[in-house]
């Protein structure tokens, strides 16, 4: 009986990993036009980014734990977007000190 339980857990984890890597990842972000202050950058780097990183990790754990139910309900992609991708974008794509998600791009017009 114990062997069946461990096999079931292993199967669920393998299924969750397969679904996680099969979801589309959006690496592109829209350009933003903000000029944050030094205080905003320090606050963002020391407090906000670690919190959003923890939110990404917790959202990933919750998403994996609820993945079988999301797959059965047909909303695994939506759950991944809300629980994992939104906090990940706030952590890794948003410019330091900016309030909206996106990549700050500056072009030289020559």
Protein backbone atom coordinates (compact mmCIF):
# COMPACT_ATOMS: atom_id res chain seq x y z
CA UNK A 1 0.00 0.00 0.00
CA UNK A 2 2.86 2.36 0.80
CA UNK A 3 4.49 1.61 -2.55
CA UNK A 4 1.32 2.56 -4.44
CA UNK A 5 1.16 5.88 -2.59
CA UNK A 6 4.76 6.76 -3.42
CA UNK A 7 4.24 5.76 -7.07
CA UNK A 8 1.17 7.98 -7.24
CA UNK A 9 3.07 10.92 -5.78
CA UNK A 10 5.94 10.36 -8.23
CA UNK A 11 3.51 10.21 -11.14
CA UNK A 12 1.81 13.45 -10.11
CA UNK A 13 5.16 15.23 -9.76
CA UNK A 14 6.30 14.04 -13.20
CA UNK A 15 2.99 15.17 -14.71
CA UNK A 16 3.30 18.56 -13.00
CA UNK A 17 6.84 19.00 -14.32
CA UNK A 18 5.74 18.13 -17.85
CA UNK A 19 2.92 20.68 -17.75
CA UNK A 20 5.15 23.34 -16.24
CA UNK A 21 7.67 23.09 -19.06
CA UNK A 22 5.01 22.89 -21.75
CA UNK A 23 3.35 26.20 -20.86
CA UNK A 24 4.34 29.11 -23.06
CA UNK A 25 6.65 31.61 -21.48
CA UNK A 26 6.39 35.23 -22.57
CA UNK A 27 9.81 36.81 -22.40
CA UNK A 28 8.88 40.03 -24.13
CA UNK A 29 7.69 43.00 -22.17
CA UNK A 30 6.32 46.31 -23.28
CA UNK A 31 8.48 49.41 -23.01
CA UNK A 32 7.83 51.70 -20.05
CA UNK A 33 8.62 55.35 -19.61
CA UNK A 34 9.43 56.05 -15.95
CA UNK A 35 12.27 57.73 -14.11
CA UNK A 36 12.34 56.36 -10.54
CA UNK A 37 14.21 58.12 -7.75
CA UNK A 38 17.14 56.64 -5.85
CA UNK A 39 14.91 56.04 -2.82
CA UNK A 40 12.39 54.17 -4.97
CA UNK A 41 15.19 52.03 -6.42
CA UNK A 42 16.58 51.24 -2.96
CA UNK A 43 13.14 50.37 -1.58
CA UNK A 44 12.39 48.22 -4.60
CA UNK A 45 15.73 46.40 -4.51
CA UNK A 46 15.84 45.77 -0.77
CA UNK A 47 12.18 45.15 0.11
CA UNK A 48 9.86 44.73 -2.88
CA UNK A 49 11.99 42.40 -5.05
CA UNK A 50 12.62 39.85 -2.28
CA UNK A 51 8.88 39.86 -1.47
CA UNK A 52 7.90 39.30 -5.08
CA UNK A 53 10.52 36.54 -5.36
CA UNK A 54 8.94 34.82 -2.34
CA UNK A 55 5.49 35.33 -3.91
CA UNK A 56 6.77 33.68 -7.11
CA UNK A 57 8.09 30.68 -5.16
CA UNK A 58 4.89 30.31 -3.10
CA UNK A 59 2.74 30.72 -6.23
CA UNK A 60 4.76 28.01 -7.98
CA UNK A 61 4.25 25.61 -5.06
CA UNK A 62 0.51 26.34 -4.98
CA UNK A 63 0.25 25.98 -8.76
CA UNK A 64 2.03 22.61 -8.73
CA UNK A 65 -0.10 21.39 -5.81
CA UNK A 66 -3.34 22.36 -7.54
CA UNK A 67 -2.24 21.43 -11.07
CA UNK A 68 -4.23 18.18 -11.32
CA UNK A 69 -7.42 20.05 -10.47
CA UNK A 70 -6.58 22.91 -12.83
CA UNK A 71 -5.93 20.48 -15.67
CA UNK A 72 -9.25 18.77 -15.04
CA UNK A 73 -10.97 22.15 -14.91
CA UNK A 74 -9.23 23.34 -18.08
CA UNK A 75 -7.59 26.43 -16.60
CA UNK A 76 -3.99 25.35 -15.94
CA UNK A 77 -2.66 28.16 -18.14
CA UNK A 78 -4.72 30.82 -16.39
CA UNK A 79 -3.62 29.48 -12.99
CA UNK A 80 0.02 29.61 -14.09
CA UNK A 81 -0.40 33.17 -15.33
CA UNK A 82 -1.89 34.39 -12.05
CA UNK A 83 0.13 32.34 -9.57
CA UNK A 84 3.56 32.19 -11.24
CA UNK A 85 4.03 34.50 -14.22
CA UNK A 86 2.56 37.71 -12.77
CA UNK A 87 4.84 37.75 -9.69
CA UNK A 88 7.77 36.56 -11.83
CA UNK A 89 7.29 39.49 -14.22
CA UNK A 90 7.17 41.88 -11.27
CA UNK A 91 10.40 40.34 -9.95
CA UNK A 92 12.53 39.92 -13.05
CA UNK A 93 11.21 42.10 -15.89
CA UNK A 94 10.19 45.33 -14.16
CA UNK A 95 12.93 48.00 -14.05
CA UNK A 96 14.36 48.81 -10.63
CA UNK A 97 12.13 51.32 -8.87
CA UNK A 98 9.44 51.35 -11.57
CA UNK A 99 5.82 50.80 -10.64
CA UNK A 100 4.56 49.16 -13.85
CA UNK A 101 5.76 45.93 -15.40
CA UNK A 102 7.88 46.21 -18.51
CA UNK A 103 11.42 46.76 -19.68
CA UNK A 104 12.94 50.23 -19.73
CA UNK A 105 14.57 50.71 -23.12
CA UNK A 106 16.48 53.78 -24.16
CA UNK A 107 17.47 54.32 -27.77
CA UNK A 108 20.12 56.61 -29.20
CA UNK A 109 18.78 58.44 -32.26
CA UNK A 110 21.76 59.15 -34.46
